[in-house]
Amino acid sequence: MTLPPIFYHSFARPLPYNPTWQLQQCIHTLQLLLRSKSAHSDVLLLLQHRPTYTSGRRQTDPSIDLERVRLQSLGADFVPATRGGQLTYHGPGQIIGYPLIDLSRYTPTMGTRDYVCRIQKLLENHLQESHGITHCPSEHTGVFLDPVTKIASIGIQVRHRLTSHGFALNITREPLAWFDKIVACGLDDVKAGSIESKLQQPVSLHEEMSGIVNQFEKFFERDMVKIDLDNQGEIGEAISSLEQEAERAGSWATEPIS
C-alpha cells in the first residue's frame, strides 16, 4: 500500500465524552502543524463512552435545554457536540470509532460523501462477514437491521480536510434501554438494535474492535498499525493520560435511573 499507515488504539475502559473530544482536537492540531512536512499521522480511536447523550451542532432549539435536564436525571451526561446529526446516545456496549484522517492524502482528495460512504460500507461489511447479518437499505445515513431498527450511526466533522467524530455501532444490549429514552437522530419511528439482540447470544467487544480494524484496512486501502504509546510522542502521551482519567472516573450507570 502506497499511503502511510493508519495508527489505531483501542481504549480499555469507557471514556468521558469531553476529554475524548479534547483528545481529538489535540490530534487535529498536531496534524495541521506537521502536515506541511508530511510528518503527521492518521489515527483511528476505538472506544466506549460512559453513558452520554449528545446533540448535533445545528440543534439550538430551547427545548434542548429541557432535554438536557431530563436526560441528566437518568444518570447520563449531556454534551452539545460539534458533529453533524441530531440527538443520540453513546455508552458502554457500543463501539465508537473516531477516525482522524487527512482526506487530502488520497488522489484526488477524498470528498466528504465518499468518506461517509466508506464508513457505512465497512460497517455493513463487518456485520455480514463477522456475523452473517445483512443490512437493510435505508434512505437515512447509518446501518439498519430492518426498516425500523438502527444498529449503527454516523456523524462526522471535516475541517481543513481532516476528519473528526465518526461512527457508533451497538454491540451488546446495554445501550438499548438508554436509546428508548429519546428519539434518536430525529427518527420518530426508529428503534435501536444491537448485534447481541439480533443474534440472541453474547458478543465480544474486543473481537468486534479487531474486526473493524480489518475492515478499515480494506475500505481505506491502508495498513493498520497499533499505536506504541511509548514511542508516539504527544499523541501517545495524550492517549495514556486519557486512559488514566478513565480509570480514575470509576464506575458508571449501567441502566437509566427510573
PDB file of C-alpha atoms in Angstrom:
ATOM      1  CA  MET A   1       0.000   0.000   0.000  1.00  0.00           C
ATOM      2  CA  THR A   2       1.482   3.330  -1.085  1.00  0.00           C
ATOM      3  CA  LEU A   3      -0.145   5.613   1.512  1.00  0.00           C
ATOM      4  CA  PRO A   4       1.277   5.751   5.061  1.00  0.00           C
ATOM      5  CA  PRO A   5      -0.408   3.540   7.667  1.00  0.00           C
ATOM      6  CA  ILE A   6      -3.296   4.497   9.906  1.00  0.00           C
ATOM      7  CA  PHE A   7      -2.302   4.161  13.565  1.00  0.00           C
ATOM      8  CA  TYR A   8      -5.038   2.821  15.850  1.00  0.00           C
ATOM      9  CA  HIS A   9      -5.680   2.482  19.560  1.00  0.00           C
ATOM     10  CA  SER A  10      -8.425   0.596  21.433  1.00  0.00           C
ATOM     11  CA  PHE A  11      -9.215   2.003  24.883  1.00  0.00           C
ATOM     12  CA  ALA A  12      -9.653  -0.371  27.802  1.00  0.00           C
ATOM     13  CA  ARG A  13     -12.375   1.470  29.770  1.00  0.00           C
ATOM     14  CA  PRO A  14     -15.371   3.647  28.847  1.00  0.00           C
ATOM     15  CA  LEU A  15     -14.261   7.265  28.452  1.00  0.00           C
ATOM     16  CA  PRO A  16     -15.870  10.556  29.495  1.00  0.00           C
ATOM     17  CA  TYR A  17     -17.029  12.435  26.404  1.00  0.00           C
ATOM     18  CA  ASN A  18     -15.457  15.888  26.773  1.00  0.00           C
ATOM     19  CA  PRO A  19     -11.861  14.752  27.447  1.00  0.00           C
ATOM     20  CA  THR A  20     -12.176  12.396  24.463  1.00  0.00           C
ATOM     21  CA  TRP A  21     -13.230  15.316  22.265  1.00  0.00           C
ATOM     22  CA  GLN A  22     -10.256  17.274  23.593  1.00  0.00           C
ATOM     23  CA  LEU A  23      -8.008  14.379  22.519  1.00  0.00           C
ATOM     24  CA  GLN A  24      -9.460  14.591  19.017  1.00  0.00           C
ATOM     25  CA  GLN A  25      -8.775  18.329  18.949  1.00  0.00           C
ATOM     26  CA  CYS A  26      -5.207  17.750  20.174  1.00  0.00           C
ATOM     27  CA  ILE A  27      -4.549  15.269  17.359  1.00  0.00           C
ATOM     28  CA  HIS A  28      -6.188  17.600  14.821  1.00  0.00           C
ATOM     29  CA  THR A  29      -3.869  20.441  15.904  1.00  0.00           C
ATOM     30  CA  LEU A  30      -0.800  18.226  15.603  1.00  0.00           C
ATOM     31  CA  GLN A  31      -1.901  17.040  12.160  1.00  0.00           C
ATOM     32  CA  LEU A  32      -2.242  20.637  10.944  1.00  0.00           C
ATOM     33  CA  LEU A  33       1.110  21.604  12.441  1.00  0.00           C
ATOM     34  CA  LEU A  34       3.008  18.730  10.844  1.00  0.00           C
ATOM     35  CA  ARG A  35       1.129  18.398   7.545  1.00  0.00           C
ATOM     36  CA  SER A  36       3.418  20.811   5.637  1.00  0.00           C
ATOM     37  CA  LYS A  37       6.283  18.387   6.334  1.00  0.00           C
ATOM     38  CA  SER A  38       4.134  15.304   5.603  1.00  0.00           C
ATOM     39  CA  ALA A  39       5.077  14.200   9.110  1.00  0.00           C
ATOM     40  CA  HIS A  40       1.546  13.903  10.501  1.00  0.00           C
ATOM     41  CA  SER A  41      -0.125  10.619  11.460  1.00  0.00           C
ATOM     42  CA  ASP A  42      -3.617   9.436  10.610  1.00  0.00           C
ATOM     43  CA  VAL A  43      -5.262   7.892  13.654  1.00  0.00           C
ATOM     44  CA  LEU A  44      -8.241   5.648  14.432  1.00  0.00           C
ATOM     45  CA  LEU A  45      -9.503   5.695  18.036  1.00  0.00           C
ATOM     46  CA  LEU A  46     -11.788   2.817  19.054  1.00  0.00           C
ATOM     47  CA  LEU A  47     -13.558   3.085  22.405  1.00  0.00           C
ATOM     48  CA  GLN A  48     -16.677   3.066  24.506  1.00  0.00           C
ATOM     49  CA  HIS A  49     -18.054   6.156  26.197  1.00  0.00           C
ATOM     50  CA  ARG A  50     -19.515   6.493  29.649  1.00  0.00           C
ATOM     51  CA  PRO A  51     -23.318   6.996  29.339  1.00  0.00           C
ATOM     52  CA  THR A  52     -23.691  10.252  27.380  1.00  0.00           C
ATOM     53  CA  TYR A  53     -26.358  11.919  25.279  1.00  0.00           C
ATOM     54  CA  THR A  54     -25.073  14.333  22.632  1.00  0.00           C
ATOM     55  CA  SER A  55     -26.870  16.860  20.448  1.00  0.00           C
ATOM     56  CA  GLY A  56     -25.734  17.879  16.953  1.00  0.00           C
ATOM     57  CA  ARG A  57     -24.118  21.232  16.167  1.00  0.00           C
ATOM     58  CA  ARG A  58     -27.255  22.626  14.471  1.00  0.00           C
ATOM     59  CA  GLN A  59     -29.587  21.866  17.396  1.00  0.00           C
ATOM     60  CA  THR A  60     -30.120  25.239  19.075  1.00  0.00           C
ATOM     61  CA  ASP A  61     -33.816  24.931  19.934  1.00  0.00           C
ATOM     62  CA  PRO A  62     -34.543  25.967  23.565  1.00  0.00           C
ATOM     63  CA  SER A  63     -36.230  22.582  24.048  1.00  0.00           C
ATOM     64  CA  ILE A  64     -32.750  21.018  24.038  1.00  0.00           C
ATOM     65  CA  ASP A  65     -32.175  22.653  27.434  1.00  0.00           C
ATOM     66  CA  LEU A  66     -35.235  20.846  28.781  1.00  0.00           C
ATOM     67  CA  GLU A  67     -33.954  17.592  27.323  1.00  0.00           C
ATOM     68  CA  ARG A  68     -30.606  18.155  28.985  1.00  0.00           C
ATOM     69  CA  VAL A  69     -32.235  18.284  32.442  1.00  0.00           C
ATOM     70  CA  ARG A  70     -34.402  15.221  31.766  1.00  0.00           C
ATOM     71  CA  LEU A  71     -31.595  13.078  30.376  1.00  0.00           C
ATOM     72  CA  GLN A  72     -29.096  14.008  33.063  1.00  0.00           C
ATOM     73  CA  SER A  73     -31.680  12.899  35.639  1.00  0.00           C
ATOM     74  CA  LEU A  74     -31.426   9.396  34.119  1.00  0.00           C
ATOM     75  CA  GLY A  75     -27.781   9.187  35.181  1.00  0.00           C
ATOM     76  CA  ALA A  76     -26.138  10.159  31.883  1.00  0.00           C
ATOM     77  CA  ASP A  77     -24.016  13.113  30.831  1.00  0.00           C
ATOM     78  CA  PHE A  78     -25.352  15.566  28.220  1.00  0.00           C
ATOM     79  CA  VAL A  79     -22.953  17.251  25.801  1.00  0.00           C
ATOM     80  CA  PRO A  80     -23.621  19.583  22.824  1.00  0.00           C
ATOM     81  CA  ALA A  81     -21.358  18.098  20.111  1.00  0.00           C
ATOM     82  CA  THR A  82     -19.754  19.637  17.015  1.00  0.00           C
ATOM     83  CA  ARG A  83     -20.652  16.756  14.704  1.00  0.00           C
ATOM     84  CA  GLY A  84     -23.468  16.664  12.192  1.00  0.00           C
ATOM     85  CA  GLY A  85     -26.739  14.932  13.046  1.00  0.00           C
ATOM     86  CA  GLN A  86     -29.174  15.243  15.931  1.00  0.00           C
ATOM     87  CA  LEU A  87     -29.662  13.897  19.451  1.00  0.00           C
ATOM     88  CA  THR A  88     -28.163  10.453  20.063  1.00  0.00           C
ATOM     89  CA  TYR A  89     -26.664   8.268  22.782  1.00  0.00           C
ATOM     90  CA  HIS A  90     -23.148   6.902  23.375  1.00  0.00           C
ATOM     91  CA  GLY A  91     -22.300   4.415  26.102  1.00  0.00           C
ATOM     92  CA  PRO A  92     -20.889   1.065  27.225  1.00  0.00           C
ATOM     93  CA  GLY A  93     -21.721  -1.850  24.960  1.00  0.00           C
ATOM     94  CA  GLN A  94     -21.311   0.339  21.903  1.00  0.00           C
ATOM     95  CA  ILE A  95     -18.118   0.699  19.857  1.00  0.00           C
ATOM     96  CA  ILE A  96     -17.318   4.295  18.979  1.00  0.00           C
ATOM     97  CA  GLY A  97     -14.876   4.901  16.147  1.00  0.00           C
ATOM     98  CA  TYR A  98     -13.159   8.260  15.750  1.00  0.00           C
ATOM     99  CA  PRO A  99     -11.116   8.224  12.518  1.00  0.00           C
ATOM    100  CA  LEU A 100      -8.792  11.248  12.380  1.00  0.00           C
ATOM    101  CA  ILE A 101      -7.751  11.058   8.746  1.00  0.00           C
ATOM    102  CA  ASP A 102      -6.283  13.519   6.241  1.00  0.00           C
ATOM    103  CA  LEU A 103      -8.579  13.154   3.220  1.00  0.00           C
ATOM    104  CA  SER A 104      -6.108  15.106   1.064  1.00  0.00           C
ATOM    105  CA  ARG A 105      -3.718  12.152   1.201  1.00  0.00           C
ATOM    106  CA  TYR A 106      -5.887  10.458  -1.406  1.00  0.00           C
ATOM    107  CA  THR A 107      -5.588  11.336  -5.090  1.00  0.00           C
ATOM    108  CA  PRO A 108      -7.857  13.038  -5.872  1.00  0.00           C
ATOM    109  CA  THR A 109      -8.749  14.333  -2.396  1.00  0.00           C
ATOM    110  CA  MET A 110     -11.462  12.140  -0.918  1.00  0.00           C
ATOM    111  CA  GLY A 111     -14.750  14.026  -0.655  1.00  0.00           C
ATOM    112  CA  THR A 112     -16.988  14.029   2.398  1.00  0.00           C
ATOM    113  CA  ARG A 113     -19.687  11.984   0.674  1.00  0.00           C
ATOM    114  CA  ASP A 114     -17.180   9.328  -0.362  1.00  0.00           C
ATOM    115  CA  TYR A 115     -15.730   9.256   3.153  1.00  0.00           C
ATOM    116  CA  VAL A 116     -19.144   8.737   4.812  1.00  0.00           C
ATOM    117  CA  CYS A 117     -20.000   6.094   2.218  1.00  0.00           C
ATOM    118  CA  ARG A 118     -16.832   4.144   3.027  1.00  0.00           C
ATOM    119  CA  ILE A 119     -17.572   4.263   6.747  1.00  0.00           C
ATOM    120  CA  GLN A 120     -21.081   2.975   6.159  1.00  0.00           C
ATOM    121  CA  LYS A 121     -19.968   0.197   3.802  1.00  0.00           C
ATOM    122  CA  LEU A 122     -17.213  -1.026   6.124  1.00  0.00           C
ATOM    123  CA  LEU A 123     -19.734  -1.322   8.968  1.00  0.00           C
ATOM    124  CA  GLU A 124     -22.164  -3.180   6.728  1.00  0.00           C
ATOM    125  CA  ASN A 125     -19.374  -5.461   5.561  1.00  0.00           C
ATOM    126  CA  HIS A 126     -18.266  -6.144   9.134  1.00  0.00           C
ATOM    127  CA  LEU A 127     -21.777  -7.239  10.109  1.00  0.00           C
ATOM    128  CA  GLN A 128     -22.017  -9.533   7.078  1.00  0.00           C
ATOM    129  CA  GLU A 129     -18.561 -11.095   7.275  1.00  0.00           C
ATOM    130  CA  SER A 130     -18.333 -11.468  11.053  1.00  0.00           C
ATOM    131  CA  HIS A 131     -21.941 -12.358  11.877  1.00  0.00           C
ATOM    132  CA  GLY A 132     -23.849 -13.138   8.690  1.00  0.00           C
ATOM    133  CA  ILE A 133     -26.058 -10.104   9.342  1.00  0.00           C
ATOM    134  CA  THR A 134     -27.344  -8.486   6.166  1.00  0.00           C
ATOM    135  CA  HIS A 135     -28.176  -4.794   6.493  1.00  0.00           C
ATOM    136  CA  CYS A 136     -31.451  -3.311   5.308  1.00  0.00           C
ATOM    137  CA  PRO A 137     -31.052  -0.488   2.741  1.00  0.00           C
ATOM    138  CA  SER A 138     -32.376   2.846   4.001  1.00  0.00           C
ATOM    139  CA  GLU A 139     -32.697   6.420   2.788  1.00  0.00           C
ATOM    140  CA  HIS A 140     -31.168   7.502   6.114  1.00  0.00           C
ATOM    141  CA  THR A 141     -27.463   7.623   6.953  1.00  0.00           C
ATOM    142  CA  GLY A 142     -26.412   4.765   9.218  1.00  0.00           C
ATOM    143  CA  VAL A 143     -26.881   0.993   9.216  1.00  0.00           C
ATOM    144  CA  PHE A 144     -30.284  -0.651   9.692  1.00  0.00           C
ATOM    145  CA  LEU A 145     -31.239  -4.234  10.524  1.00  0.00           C
ATOM    146  CA  ASP A 146     -34.746  -3.646   9.147  1.00  0.00           C
ATOM    147  CA  PRO A 147     -36.710  -0.522   8.158  1.00  0.00           C
ATOM    148  CA  VAL A 148     -37.290   0.463  11.812  1.00  0.00           C
ATOM    149  CA  THR A 149     -34.218  -0.926  13.641  1.00  0.00           C
ATOM    150  CA  LYS A 150     -30.950   1.015  13.529  1.00  0.00           C
ATOM    151  CA  ILE A 151     -27.708  -0.615  14.656  1.00  0.00           C
ATOM    152  CA  ALA A 152     -25.102   1.993  13.696  1.00  0.00           C
ATOM    153  CA  SER A 153     -24.942   5.785  13.394  1.00  0.00           C
ATOM    154  CA  ILE A 154     -22.529   8.063  11.548  1.00  0.00           C
ATOM    155  CA  GLY A 155     -21.863  11.715  12.407  1.00  0.00           C
ATOM    156  CA  ILE A 156     -18.696  13.429  11.244  1.00  0.00           C
ATOM    157  CA  GLN A 157     -16.932  16.751  11.007  1.00  0.00           C
ATOM    158  CA  VAL A 158     -14.346  17.720   8.369  1.00  0.00           C
ATOM    159  CA  ARG A 159     -12.073  20.745   8.919  1.00  0.00           C
ATOM    160  CA  HIS A 160      -9.120  21.543   6.652  1.00  0.00           C
ATOM    161  CA  ARG A 161      -9.743  18.156   5.001  1.00  0.00           C
ATOM    162  CA  LEU A 162      -9.088  16.456   8.385  1.00  0.00           C
ATOM    163  CA  THR A 163     -11.860  14.300   9.827  1.00  0.00           C
ATOM    164  CA  SER A 164     -13.147  14.029  13.400  1.00  0.00           C
ATOM    165  CA  HIS A 165     -16.075  12.367  15.201  1.00  0.00           C
ATOM    166  CA  GLY A 166     -17.152   9.227  13.342  1.00  0.00           C
ATOM    167  CA  PHE A 167     -19.461   6.280  13.967  1.00  0.00           C
ATOM    168  CA  ALA A 168     -21.156   4.236  16.694  1.00  0.00           C
ATOM    169  CA  LEU A 169     -22.028   0.527  16.421  1.00  0.00           C
ATOM    170  CA  ASN A 170     -24.265  -1.131  19.033  1.00  0.00           C
ATOM    171  CA  ILE A 171     -22.692  -4.421  20.146  1.00  0.00           C
ATOM    172  CA  THR A 172     -24.436  -5.539  23.358  1.00  0.00           C
ATOM    173  CA  ARG A 173     -27.975  -4.955  24.607  1.00  0.00           C
ATOM    174  CA  GLU A 174     -26.802  -2.396  27.193  1.00  0.00           C
ATOM    175  CA  PRO A 175     -27.289   0.742  25.043  1.00  0.00           C
ATOM    176  CA  LEU A 176     -30.860  -0.132  24.039  1.00  0.00           C
ATOM    177  CA  ALA A 177     -32.592   0.975  27.265  1.00  0.00           C
ATOM    178  CA  TRP A 178     -30.831   4.345  27.019  1.00  0.00           C
ATOM    179  CA  PHE A 179     -31.916   4.787  23.398  1.00  0.00           C
ATOM    180  CA  ASP A 180     -35.515   4.068  24.417  1.00  0.00           C
ATOM    181  CA  LYS A 181     -35.495   7.365  26.357  1.00  0.00           C
ATOM    182  CA  ILE A 182     -35.020   9.557  23.245  1.00  0.00           C
ATOM    183  CA  VAL A 183     -35.964   9.997  19.602  1.00  0.00           C
ATOM    184  CA  ALA A 184     -32.524   9.205  18.264  1.00  0.00           C
ATOM    185  CA  CYS A 185     -31.254  11.110  15.213  1.00  0.00           C
ATOM    186  CA  GLY A 186     -34.688  12.714  14.788  1.00  0.00           C
ATOM    187  CA  LEU A 187     -36.235   9.451  13.510  1.00  0.00           C
ATOM    188  CA  ASP A 188     -39.569   9.033  15.325  1.00  0.00           C
ATOM    189  CA  ASP A 189     -40.390   5.540  14.087  1.00  0.00           C
ATOM    190  CA  VAL A 190     -36.925   4.020  14.512  1.00  0.00           C
ATOM    191  CA  LYS A 191     -35.657   1.987  17.488  1.00  0.00           C
ATOM    192  CA  ALA A 192     -32.128   0.862  18.344  1.00  0.00           C
ATOM    193  CA  GLY A 193     -30.847  -2.664  17.772  1.00  0.00           C
ATOM    194  CA  SER A 194     -27.570  -4.403  18.514  1.00  0.00           C
ATOM    195  CA  ILE A 195     -25.538  -7.376  17.339  1.00  0.00           C
ATOM    196  CA  GLU A 196     -26.404  -9.289  20.522  1.00  0.00           C
ATOM    197  CA  SER A 197     -30.139  -8.619  20.208  1.00  0.00           C
ATOM    198  CA  LYS A 198     -30.045  -9.758  16.583  1.00  0.00           C
ATOM    199  CA  LEU A 199     -28.026 -12.938  17.224  1.00  0.00           C
ATOM    200  CA  GLN A 200     -29.524 -13.675  20.662  1.00  0.00           C
ATOM    201  CA  GLN A 201     -26.087 -14.579  22.015  1.00  0.00           C
ATOM    202  CA  PRO A 202     -23.159 -12.815  23.721  1.00  0.00           C
ATOM    203  CA  VAL A 203     -20.624 -10.944  21.573  1.00  0.00           C
ATOM    204  CA  SER A 204     -17.036  -9.979  22.448  1.00  0.00           C
ATOM    205  CA  LEU A 205     -16.320  -6.245  22.232  1.00  0.00           C
ATOM    206  CA  HIS A 206     -12.604  -6.942  21.826  1.00  0.00           C
ATOM    207  CA  GLU A 207     -13.183  -9.186  18.819  1.00  0.00           C
ATOM    208  CA  GLU A 208     -15.553  -6.632  17.306  1.00  0.00           C
ATOM    209  CA  MET A 209     -12.867  -3.937  17.502  1.00  0.00           C
ATOM    210  CA  SER A 210     -10.385  -6.236  15.759  1.00  0.00           C
ATOM    211  CA  GLY A 211     -12.896  -6.878  13.003  1.00  0.00           C
ATOM    212  CA  ILE A 212     -13.477  -3.161  12.465  1.00  0.00           C
ATOM    213  CA  VAL A 213      -9.727  -2.537  12.206  1.00  0.00           C
ATOM    214  CA  ASN A 214      -9.577  -5.179   9.458  1.00  0.00           C
ATOM    215  CA  GLN A 215     -12.430  -3.505   7.589  1.00  0.00           C
ATOM    216  CA  PHE A 216     -10.660  -0.124   7.791  1.00  0.00           C
ATOM    217  CA  GLU A 217      -7.601  -1.639   6.156  1.00  0.00           C
ATOM    218  CA  LYS A 218      -9.759  -2.939   3.319  1.00  0.00           C
ATOM    219  CA  PHE A 219     -12.001   0.059   2.650  1.00  0.00           C
ATOM    220  CA  PHE A 220      -9.405   2.805   3.149  1.00  0.00           C
ATOM    221  CA  GLU A 221      -6.615   0.812   1.460  1.00  0.00           C
ATOM    222  CA  ARG A 222      -4.155   1.478   4.270  1.00  0.00           C
ATOM    223  CA  ASP A 223      -2.034  -0.655   6.560  1.00  0.00           C
ATOM    224  CA  MET A 224      -3.296  -0.528  10.141  1.00  0.00           C
ATOM    225  CA  VAL A 225      -0.622  -0.258  12.855  1.00  0.00           C
ATOM    226  CA  LYS A 226      -1.301  -0.434  16.589  1.00  0.00           C
ATOM    227  CA  ILE A 227      -0.023   2.691  18.342  1.00  0.00           C
ATOM    228  CA  ASP A 228       3.038   2.196  20.537  1.00  0.00           C
ATOM    229  CA  LEU A 229       2.151   4.675  23.263  1.00  0.00           C
ATOM    230  CA  ASP A 230       5.750   4.950  24.457  1.00  0.00           C
ATOM    231  CA  ASN A 231       7.019   5.942  21.009  1.00  0.00           C
ATOM    232  CA  GLN A 232       4.234   8.074  19.542  1.00  0.00           C
ATOM    233  CA  GLY A 233       5.234  11.427  21.044  1.00  0.00           C
ATOM    234  CA  GLU A 234       2.462  13.828  22.055  1.00  0.00           C
ATOM    235  CA  ILE A 235      -0.283  11.594  20.677  1.00  0.00           C
ATOM    236  CA  GLY A 236       0.894   8.651  22.780  1.00  0.00           C
ATOM    237  CA  GLU A 237       1.147  10.831  25.873  1.00  0.00           C
ATOM    238  CA  ALA A 238      -2.352  12.252  25.356  1.00  0.00           C
ATOM    239  CA  ILE A 239      -3.855   8.785  24.888  1.00  0.00           C
ATOM    240  CA  SER A 240      -2.102   7.472  28.023  1.00  0.00           C
ATOM    241  CA  SER A 241      -3.392  10.456  30.007  1.00  0.00           C
ATOM    242  CA  LEU A 242      -6.964   9.773  28.889  1.00  0.00           C
ATOM    243  CA  GLU A 243      -6.634   6.078  29.807  1.00  0.00           C
ATOM    244  CA  GLN A 244      -5.622   7.175  33.314  1.00  0.00           C
ATOM    245  CA  GLU A 245      -8.529   9.635  33.540  1.00  0.00           C
ATOM    246  CA  ALA A 246     -10.982   6.874  32.629  1.00  0.00           C
ATOM    247  CA  GLU A 247      -9.509   4.690  35.376  1.00  0.00           C
ATOM    248  CA  ARG A 248      -9.892   7.467  37.964  1.00  0.00           C
ATOM    249  CA  ALA A 249     -13.515   8.122  36.939  1.00  0.00           C
ATOM    250  CA  GLY A 250     -14.570   4.776  38.403  1.00  0.00           C
ATOM    251  CA  SER A 251     -17.916   3.083  37.784  1.00  0.00           C
ATOM    252  CA  TRP A 252     -20.820   4.328  35.654  1.00  0.00           C
ATOM    253  CA  ALA A 253     -24.582   3.858  35.471  1.00  0.00           C
ATOM    254  CA  THR A 254     -25.391   0.526  33.808  1.00  0.00           C
ATOM    255  CA  GLU A 255     -29.019   1.429  33.089  1.00  0.00           C
ATOM    256  CA  PRO A 256     -31.213   4.561  33.168  1.00  0.00           C
ATOM    257  CA  ILE A 257     -32.480   5.657  36.570  1.00  0.00           C
ATOM    258  CA  SER A 258     -36.232   5.154  36.701  1.00  0.00           C
TER     259      SER A 258
END
